[in-house]
């Protein structure tokens, strides 16, 4: 739930929602960042979401600075490789 992120992260900023299609399913995607108040670390992440008939699909990933510079592109590519079963 995206609202959980807002509650857990200080200075939460969300990029505009993007729309696209993966494996024939329409998804929305947003990138976000904020400061984890418990870990005292800056966090970057993304959320993909879709509804396919009666199935809700959510793909999320996040990592702390400075590791996000290398991990997030790989995680984003993995999310974009989604294939329905």
Tab-separated table of C-alpha atoms in Angstrom:
chain	number	residue	atom	x	y	z
A	1	UNK	CA	0.000	0.000	0.000
A	2	UNK	CA	1.522	3.294	-1.106
A	3	UNK	CA	0.042	5.063	1.932
A	4	UNK	CA	2.256	2.899	4.190
A	5	UNK	CA	5.289	4.393	2.431
A	6	UNK	CA	4.081	7.911	3.125
A	7	UNK	CA	3.704	7.049	6.820
A	8	UNK	CA	7.163	5.430	7.094
A	9	UNK	CA	9.174	7.912	5.053
A	10	UNK	CA	9.879	11.541	5.899
A	11	UNK	CA	10.138	13.981	2.967
A	12	UNK	CA	8.267	11.498	0.751
A	13	UNK	CA	8.269	12.555	-2.922
A	14	UNK	CA	6.472	10.667	-5.675
A	15	UNK	CA	7.068	11.176	-9.396
A	16	UNK	CA	4.071	11.449	-11.733
A	17	UNK	CA	2.402	8.136	-12.497
A	18	UNK	CA	3.339	6.582	-15.834
A	19	UNK	CA	1.143	4.230	-17.858
A	20	UNK	CA	2.357	1.321	-19.953
A	21	UNK	CA	1.828	-2.254	-20.985
A	22	UNK	CA	3.816	-5.372	-20.063
A	23	UNK	CA	2.978	-8.767	-21.538
A	24	UNK	CA	-0.409	-7.463	-22.668
A	25	UNK	CA	-1.407	-6.094	-19.245
A	26	UNK	CA	-1.791	-2.378	-18.567
A	27	UNK	CA	0.332	-1.195	-15.631
A	28	UNK	CA	0.883	2.053	-13.805
A	29	UNK	CA	4.324	2.881	-12.427
A	30	UNK	CA	5.690	5.519	-10.119
A	31	UNK	CA	9.119	6.231	-8.713
A	32	UNK	CA	9.442	7.624	-5.207
A	33	UNK	CA	11.982	8.587	-2.559
A	34	UNK	CA	12.120	9.644	1.048
A	35	UNK	CA	13.990	9.258	4.308
A	36	UNK	CA	13.425	6.127	6.380
A	37	UNK	CA	12.908	7.515	9.875
A	38	UNK	CA	13.921	4.265	11.620
A	39	UNK	CA	17.077	3.536	9.594
A	40	UNK	CA	17.922	7.235	9.098
A	41	UNK	CA	18.684	6.492	5.453
A	42	UNK	CA	17.540	7.977	2.159
A	43	UNK	CA	15.483	5.433	0.231
A	44	UNK	CA	14.611	5.282	-3.470
A	45	UNK	CA	12.056	2.926	-4.968
A	46	UNK	CA	9.338	2.194	-7.467
A	47	UNK	CA	5.908	0.629	-7.552
A	48	UNK	CA	4.218	-1.082	-10.507
A	49	UNK	CA	0.534	-1.994	-10.207
A	50	UNK	CA	-2.049	-3.647	-12.436
A	51	UNK	CA	-5.368	-5.468	-12.326
A	52	UNK	CA	-5.782	-8.498	-14.582
A	53	UNK	CA	-9.359	-9.788	-14.385
A	54	UNK	CA	-9.672	-10.573	-10.644
A	55	UNK	CA	-5.938	-10.567	-9.918
A	56	UNK	CA	-4.096	-7.588	-8.427
A	57	UNK	CA	-0.431	-7.409	-9.438
A	58	UNK	CA	1.989	-5.261	-7.445
A	59	UNK	CA	5.739	-5.117	-7.973
A	60	UNK	CA	7.790	-2.969	-5.612
A	61	UNK	CA	11.458	-2.472	-4.937
A	62	UNK	CA	13.530	-0.090	-2.850
A	63	UNK	CA	17.093	0.424	-1.703
A	64	UNK	CA	19.039	2.902	0.392
A	65	UNK	CA	21.537	5.434	-0.879
A	66	UNK	CA	24.197	5.004	-2.196
A	67	UNK	CA	23.422	1.394	-3.178
A	68	UNK	CA	20.315	2.445	-5.120
A	69	UNK	CA	22.539	3.773	-7.921
A	70	UNK	CA	23.481	0.214	-8.915
A	71	UNK	CA	20.601	-1.902	-7.633
A	72	UNK	CA	17.570	0.069	-8.810
A	73	UNK	CA	18.282	-0.184	-12.568
A	74	UNK	CA	18.650	-3.962	-12.203
A	75	UNK	CA	15.474	-4.225	-10.116
A	76	UNK	CA	13.578	-2.050	-12.589
A	77	UNK	CA	14.703	-4.280	-15.479
A	78	UNK	CA	13.585	-7.334	-13.509
A	79	UNK	CA	10.158	-5.769	-12.890
A	80	UNK	CA	9.827	-4.953	-16.592
A	81	UNK	CA	10.498	-8.599	-17.459
A	82	UNK	CA	7.120	-9.541	-15.918
A	83	UNK	CA	5.264	-12.279	-17.775
A	84	UNK	CA	1.800	-13.490	-16.828
A	85	UNK	CA	1.344	-17.210	-16.235
